mmCIF file of N, CA and C in Angstrom:
data_model
loop_
_atom_site.group_PDB
_atom_site.id
_atom_site.type_symbol
_atom_site.label_atom_id
_atom_site.label_comp_id
_atom_site.label_asym_id
_atom_site.label_seq_id
_atom_site.Cartn_x
_atom_site.Cartn_y
_atom_site.Cartn_z
ATOM 1 N N MET A 1 -37.956 14.885 21.291
ATOM 2 C CA MET A 1 -38.726 14.742 22.517
ATOM 3 C C MET A 1 -37.831 14.079 23.572
ATOM 4 N N THR A 2 -37.863 14.598 24.767
ATOM 5 C CA THR A 2 -37.010 14.064 25.830
ATOM 6 C C THR A 2 -37.653 12.848 26.493
ATOM 7 N N GLN A 3 -36.839 12.134 27.234
ATOM 8 C CA GLN A 3 -37.337 10.957 27.950
ATOM 9 C C GLN A 3 -38.395 11.366 28.968
ATOM 10 N N VAL A 4 -38.225 12.508 29.601
ATOM 11 C CA VAL A 4 -39.208 12.983 30.584
ATOM 12 C C VAL A 4 -40.539 13.291 29.903
ATOM 13 N N GLU A 5 -40.488 13.907 28.724
ATOM 14 C CA GLU A 5 -41.720 14.213 27.990
ATOM 15 C C GLU A 5 -42.430 12.928 27.569
ATOM 16 N N ILE A 6 -41.661 11.955 27.096
ATOM 17 C CA ILE A 6 -42.252 10.664 26.714
ATOM 18 C C ILE A 6 -42.858 9.985 27.934
ATOM 19 N N ALA A 7 -42.160 10.023 29.051
ATOM 20 C CA ALA A 7 -42.676 9.430 30.284
ATOM 21 C C ALA A 7 -43.993 10.092 30.699
ATOM 22 N N ASN A 8 -44.073 11.393 30.571
ATOM 23 C CA ASN A 8 -45.310 12.096 30.921
ATOM 24 C C ASN A 8 -46.468 11.654 30.034
ATOM 25 N N VAL A 9 -46.193 11.453 28.743
ATOM 26 C CA VAL A 9 -47.230 10.994 27.813
ATOM 27 C C VAL A 9 -47.683 9.585 28.185
ATOM 28 N N VAL A 10 -46.741 8.690 28.430
ATOM 29 C CA VAL A 10 -47.078 7.310 28.786
ATOM 30 C C VAL A 10 -47.912 7.280 30.070
ATOM 31 N N GLN A 11 -47.488 8.017 31.064
ATOM 32 C CA GLN A 11 -48.229 8.047 32.326
ATOM 33 C C GLN A 11 -49.645 8.582 32.108
ATOM 34 N N ALA A 12 -49.771 9.665 31.350
ATOM 35 C CA ALA A 12 -51.097 10.246 31.099
ATOM 36 C C ALA A 12 -52.000 9.266 30.350
ATOM 37 N N LEU A 13 -51.456 8.575 29.342
ATOM 38 C CA LEU A 13 -52.268 7.613 28.590
ATOM 39 C C LEU A 13 -52.742 6.470 29.482
ATOM 40 N N LEU A 14 -51.857 5.959 30.316
ATOM 41 C CA LEU A 14 -52.225 4.847 31.190
ATOM 42 C C LEU A 14 -53.279 5.261 32.212
ATOM 43 N N ILE A 15 -53.140 6.442 32.751
ATOM 44 C CA ILE A 15 -54.098 6.917 33.757
ATOM 45 C C ILE A 15 -55.445 7.234 33.115
ATOM 46 N N GLN A 16 -55.421 7.928 31.971
ATOM 47 C CA GLN A 16 -56.667 8.373 31.347
ATOM 48 C C GLN A 16 -57.416 7.257 30.628
ATOM 49 N N HIS A 17 -56.717 6.450 29.853
ATOM 50 C CA HIS A 17 -57.389 5.481 28.992
ATOM 51 C C HIS A 17 -57.525 4.088 29.612
ATOM 52 N N PHE A 18 -56.747 3.811 30.640
ATOM 53 C CA PHE A 18 -56.790 2.478 31.241
ATOM 54 C C PHE A 18 -57.243 2.536 32.698
ATOM 55 N N HIS A 19 -57.672 3.716 33.122
ATOM 56 C CA HIS A 19 -58.290 3.914 34.428
ATOM 57 C C HIS A 19 -57.420 3.410 35.583
ATOM 58 N N ILE A 20 -56.140 3.710 35.475
ATOM 59 C CA ILE A 20 -55.224 3.416 36.578
ATOM 60 C C ILE A 20 -55.212 4.656 37.466
ATOM 61 N N PRO A 21 -55.601 4.525 38.717
ATOM 62 C CA PRO A 21 -55.603 5.693 39.601
ATOM 63 C C PRO A 21 -54.206 6.303 39.716
ATOM 64 N N ALA A 22 -54.146 7.619 39.642
ATOM 65 C CA ALA A 22 -52.855 8.317 39.671
ATOM 66 C C ALA A 22 -52.054 7.969 40.920
ATOM 67 N N ASP A 23 -52.740 7.804 42.042
ATOM 68 C CA ASP A 23 -52.017 7.504 43.290
ATOM 69 C C ASP A 23 -51.536 6.054 43.351
ATOM 70 N N GLN A 24 -51.976 5.208 42.410
ATOM 71 C CA GLN A 24 -51.525 3.814 42.371
ATOM 72 C C GLN A 24 -50.550 3.553 41.220
ATOM 73 N N PHE A 25 -50.292 4.595 40.429
ATOM 74 C CA PHE A 25 -49.367 4.441 39.308
ATOM 75 C C PHE A 25 -47.947 4.253 39.839
ATOM 76 N N CYS A 26 -47.247 3.271 39.271
ATOM 77 C CA CYS A 26 -45.871 2.997 39.682
ATOM 78 C C CYS A 26 -45.062 2.623 38.444
ATOM 79 N N TRP A 27 -43.943 3.281 38.266
ATOM 80 C CA TRP A 27 -43.093 3.052 37.089
ATOM 81 C C TRP A 27 -42.468 1.664 37.081
ATOM 82 N N GLU A 28 -42.298 1.046 38.238
ATOM 83 C CA GLU A 28 -41.575 -0.222 38.335
ATOM 84 C C GLU A 28 -42.469 -1.457 38.374
ATOM 85 N N GLN A 29 -43.787 -1.280 38.385
ATOM 86 C CA GLN A 29 -44.690 -2.426 38.423
ATOM 87 C C GLN A 29 -45.052 -2.864 37.006
ATOM 88 N N PRO A 30 -45.110 -4.169 36.759
ATOM 89 C CA PRO A 30 -45.542 -4.636 35.439
ATOM 90 C C PRO A 30 -46.935 -4.114 35.103
ATOM 91 N N LEU A 31 -47.199 -3.975 33.825
ATOM 92 C CA LEU A 31 -48.496 -3.451 33.384
ATOM 93 C C LEU A 31 -49.659 -4.257 33.949
ATOM 94 N N GLU A 32 -49.509 -5.587 34.007
ATOM 95 C CA GLU A 32 -50.585 -6.427 34.548
ATOM 96 C C GLU A 32 -50.858 -6.158 36.020
ATOM 97 N N VAL A 33 -49.858 -5.734 36.752
ATOM 98 C CA VAL A 33 -50.056 -5.404 38.168
ATOM 99 C C VAL A 33 -50.791 -4.066 38.284
ATOM 100 N N LEU A 34 -50.447 -3.134 37.390
ATOM 101 C CA LEU A 34 -51.128 -1.836 37.410
ATOM 102 C C LEU A 34 -52.604 -1.970 37.048
ATOM 103 N N HIS A 35 -52.888 -2.868 36.110
ATOM 104 C CA HIS A 35 -54.289 -3.110 35.721
ATOM 105 C C HIS A 35 -54.382 -4.541 35.192
ATOM 106 N N GLN A 36 -55.148 -5.358 35.868
ATOM 107 C CA GLN A 36 -55.207 -6.787 35.537
ATOM 108 C C GLN A 36 -55.699 -7.052 34.120
ATOM 109 N N ASP A 37 -56.437 -6.122 33.524
ATOM 110 C CA ASP A 37 -56.940 -6.337 32.170
ATOM 111 C C ASP A 37 -55.834 -6.302 31.108
ATOM 112 N N PHE A 38 -54.629 -5.901 31.486
ATOM 113 C CA PHE A 38 -53.517 -5.967 30.543
ATOM 114 C C PHE A 38 -53.165 -7.418 30.204
ATOM 115 N N LYS A 39 -53.751 -8.354 30.922
ATOM 116 C CA LYS A 39 -53.589 -9.767 30.550
ATOM 117 C C LYS A 39 -54.270 -10.036 29.211
ATOM 118 N N LEU A 40 -55.219 -9.189 28.849
ATOM 119 C CA LEU A 40 -55.928 -9.319 27.578
ATOM 120 C C LEU A 40 -55.126 -8.623 26.486
ATOM 121 N N LEU A 41 -54.904 -9.308 25.397
ATOM 122 C CA LEU A 41 -54.107 -8.774 24.298
ATOM 123 C C LEU A 41 -54.659 -7.454 23.773
ATOM 124 N N GLY A 42 -55.958 -7.295 23.801
ATOM 125 C CA GLY A 42 -56.595 -6.079 23.302
ATOM 126 C C GLY A 42 -56.124 -4.820 24.010
ATOM 127 N N TYR A 43 -55.800 -4.926 25.293
ATOM 128 C CA TYR A 43 -55.320 -3.759 26.033
ATOM 129 C C TYR A 43 -53.966 -3.304 25.501
ATOM 130 N N LEU A 44 -53.090 -4.243 25.221
ATOM 131 C CA LEU A 44 -51.773 -3.889 24.694
ATOM 132 C C LEU A 44 -51.904 -3.322 23.278
ATOM 133 N N VAL A 45 -52.807 -3.887 22.488
ATOM 134 C CA VAL A 45 -53.065 -3.370 21.140
ATOM 135 C C VAL A 45 -53.557 -1.930 21.224
ATOM 136 N N PHE A 46 -54.474 -1.660 22.140
ATOM 137 C CA PHE A 46 -55.010 -0.306 22.309
ATOM 138 C C PHE A 46 -53.900 0.662 22.727
ATOM 139 N N LEU A 47 -53.040 0.258 23.660
ATOM 140 C CA LEU A 47 -51.937 1.116 24.078
ATOM 141 C C LEU A 47 -51.014 1.398 22.892
ATOM 142 N N GLU A 48 -50.717 0.377 22.107
ATOM 143 C CA GLU A 48 -49.862 0.559 20.930
ATOM 144 C C GLU A 48 -50.486 1.564 19.965
ATOM 145 N N GLN A 49 -51.800 1.477 19.757
ATOM 146 C CA GLN A 49 -52.495 2.413 18.869
ATOM 147 C C GLN A 49 -52.438 3.844 19.410
ATOM 148 N N LEU A 50 -52.648 3.993 20.695
ATOM 149 C CA LEU A 50 -52.584 5.324 21.301
ATOM 150 C C LEU A 50 -51.189 5.930 21.149
ATOM 151 N N LEU A 51 -50.169 5.116 21.359
ATOM 152 C CA LEU A 51 -48.794 5.609 21.225
ATOM 153 C C LEU A 51 -48.499 5.986 19.782
ATOM 154 N N GLN A 52 -48.987 5.202 18.848
ATOM 155 C CA GLN A 52 -48.763 5.511 17.435
ATOM 156 C C GLN A 52 -49.418 6.839 17.067
ATOM 157 N N GLN A 53 -50.636 7.056 17.548
ATOM 158 C CA GLN A 53 -51.326 8.320 17.291
ATOM 159 C C GLN A 53 -50.561 9.486 17.897
ATOM 160 N N ARG A 54 -50.097 9.314 19.118
ATOM 161 C CA ARG A 54 -49.435 10.405 19.838
ATOM 162 C C ARG A 54 -48.069 10.747 19.260
ATOM 163 N N PHE A 55 -47.310 9.718 18.862
ATOM 164 C CA PHE A 55 -45.947 9.954 18.398
ATOM 165 C C PHE A 55 -45.805 9.914 16.884
ATOM 166 N N GLY A 56 -46.877 9.534 16.162
ATOM 167 C CA GLY A 56 -46.839 9.512 14.712
ATOM 168 C C GLY A 56 -45.889 8.473 14.146
ATOM 169 N N LYS A 57 -45.644 7.437 14.910
ATOM 170 C CA LYS A 57 -44.723 6.385 14.491
ATOM 171 C C LYS A 57 -45.148 5.092 15.161
ATOM 172 N N LYS A 58 -45.001 3.975 14.440
ATOM 173 C CA LYS A 58 -45.362 2.680 15.025
ATOM 174 C C LYS A 58 -44.387 2.334 16.151
ATOM 175 N N ILE A 59 -44.937 2.020 17.291
ATOM 176 C CA ILE A 59 -44.159 1.571 18.441
ATOM 177 C C ILE A 59 -44.513 0.089 18.622
ATOM 178 N N PRO A 60 -43.614 -0.832 18.292
ATOM 179 C CA PRO A 60 -43.946 -2.264 18.274
ATOM 180 C C PRO A 60 -44.019 -2.903 19.666
ATOM 181 N N LEU A 61 -45.082 -2.600 20.381
ATOM 182 C CA LEU A 61 -45.254 -3.178 21.721
ATOM 183 C C LEU A 61 -45.604 -4.662 21.655
ATOM 184 N N LEU A 62 -46.486 -5.026 20.726
ATOM 185 C CA LEU A 62 -46.935 -6.420 20.659
ATOM 186 C C LEU A 62 -45.766 -7.384 20.506
ATOM 187 N N GLU A 63 -44.788 -6.997 19.702
ATOM 188 C CA GLU A 63 -43.649 -7.868 19.435
ATOM 189 C C GLU A 63 -42.622 -7.859 20.564
ATOM 190 N N ASN A 64 -42.615 -6.800 21.363
ATOM 191 C CA ASN A 64 -41.522 -6.595 22.311
ATOM 192 C C ASN A 64 -41.919 -6.487 23.775
ATOM 193 N N CYS A 65 -43.192 -6.610 24.062
ATOM 194 C CA CYS A 65 -43.642 -6.343 25.428
ATOM 195 C C CYS A 65 -44.456 -7.514 25.973
ATOM 196 N N SER A 66 -44.074 -7.962 27.161
ATOM 197 C CA SER A 66 -44.871 -8.922 27.914
ATOM 198 C C SER A 66 -45.447 -8.163 29.106
ATOM 199 N N THR A 67 -46.760 -8.060 29.152
ATOM 200 C CA THR A 67 -47.379 -7.245 30.199
ATOM 201 C C THR A 67 -47.166 -7.802 31.599
ATOM 202 N N ALA A 68 -46.820 -9.082 31.698
ATOM 203 C CA ALA A 68 -46.542 -9.677 33.008
ATOM 204 C C ALA A 68 -45.158 -9.279 33.517
ATOM 205 N N ILE A 69 -44.305 -8.829 32.619
ATOM 206 C CA ILE A 69 -42.919 -8.510 32.984
ATOM 207 C C ILE A 69 -42.605 -7.021 32.826
ATOM 208 N N HIS A 70 -43.041 -6.447 31.703
ATOM 209 C CA HIS A 70 -42.637 -5.081 31.372
ATOM 210 C C HIS A 70 -43.445 -4.032 32.132
ATOM 211 N N THR A 71 -42.749 -2.972 32.467
ATOM 212 C CA THR A 71 -43.294 -1.875 33.263
ATOM 213 C C THR A 71 -43.509 -0.649 32.383
ATOM 214 N N PRO A 72 -44.185 0.380 32.897
ATOM 215 C CA PRO A 72 -44.280 1.626 32.146
ATOM 216 C C PRO A 72 -42.892 2.196 31.792
ATOM 217 N N GLU A 73 -41.947 2.035 32.692
ATOM 218 C CA GLU A 73 -40.586 2.501 32.420
ATOM 219 C C GLU A 73 -40.002 1.768 31.202
ATOM 220 N N ASP A 74 -40.277 0.475 31.080
ATOM 221 C CA ASP A 74 -39.830 -0.289 29.913
ATOM 222 C C ASP A 74 -40.487 0.232 28.637
ATOM 223 N N VAL A 75 -41.751 0.585 28.716
ATOM 224 C CA VAL A 75 -42.469 1.126 27.566
ATOM 225 C C VAL A 75 -41.804 2.421 27.118
ATOM 226 N N VAL A 76 -41.459 3.285 28.052
ATOM 227 C CA VAL A 76 -40.761 4.528 27.726
ATOM 228 C C VAL A 76 -39.458 4.229 27.002
ATOM 229 N N ASN A 77 -38.709 3.256 27.496
ATOM 230 C CA ASN A 77 -37.440 2.893 26.858
ATOM 231 C C ASN A 77 -37.650 2.353 25.439
ATOM 232 N N MET A 78 -38.715 1.581 25.235
ATOM 233 C CA MET A 78 -39.027 1.076 23.896
ATOM 234 C C MET A 78 -39.337 2.234 22.935
ATOM 235 N N ILE A 79 -40.081 3.202 23.436
ATOM 236 C CA ILE A 79 -40.418 4.362 22.620
ATOM 237 C C ILE A 79 -39.160 5.138 22.263
ATOM 238 N N MET A 80 -38.290 5.322 23.224
ATOM 239 C CA MET A 80 -37.031 6.056 22.985
ATOM 240 C C MET A 80 -36.233 5.412 21.865
ATOM 241 N N LYS A 81 -36.231 4.094 21.802
ATOM 242 C CA LYS A 81 -35.480 3.379 20.749
ATOM 243 C C LYS A 81 -36.085 3.613 19.379
ATOM 244 N N GLU A 82 -37.393 3.814 19.327
ATOM 245 C CA GLU A 82 -38.090 3.964 18.045
ATOM 246 C C GLU A 82 -38.079 5.393 17.514
ATOM 247 N N LEU A 83 -37.939 6.361 18.400
ATOM 248 C CA LEU A 83 -37.984 7.768 17.965
ATOM 249 C C LEU A 83 -36.625 8.289 17.559
#
């Protein structure tokens, strides 16, 4: 899977499951800026579960991601390392 394909999946999951408006999606903004509920650990757990289902492999977001700092682009890079 290419980086562009992974990026498309990440963007679609964030828009569909976390109700981030497509016109407000930004690759360089931290997850908490895109949606304030990412301050809640449950949101990151849910994203990790969705990624695991989609890619069939555990993507360790909880251990490696701070939603106040990391962006969707960072999430894509984390996935690339795991695949």
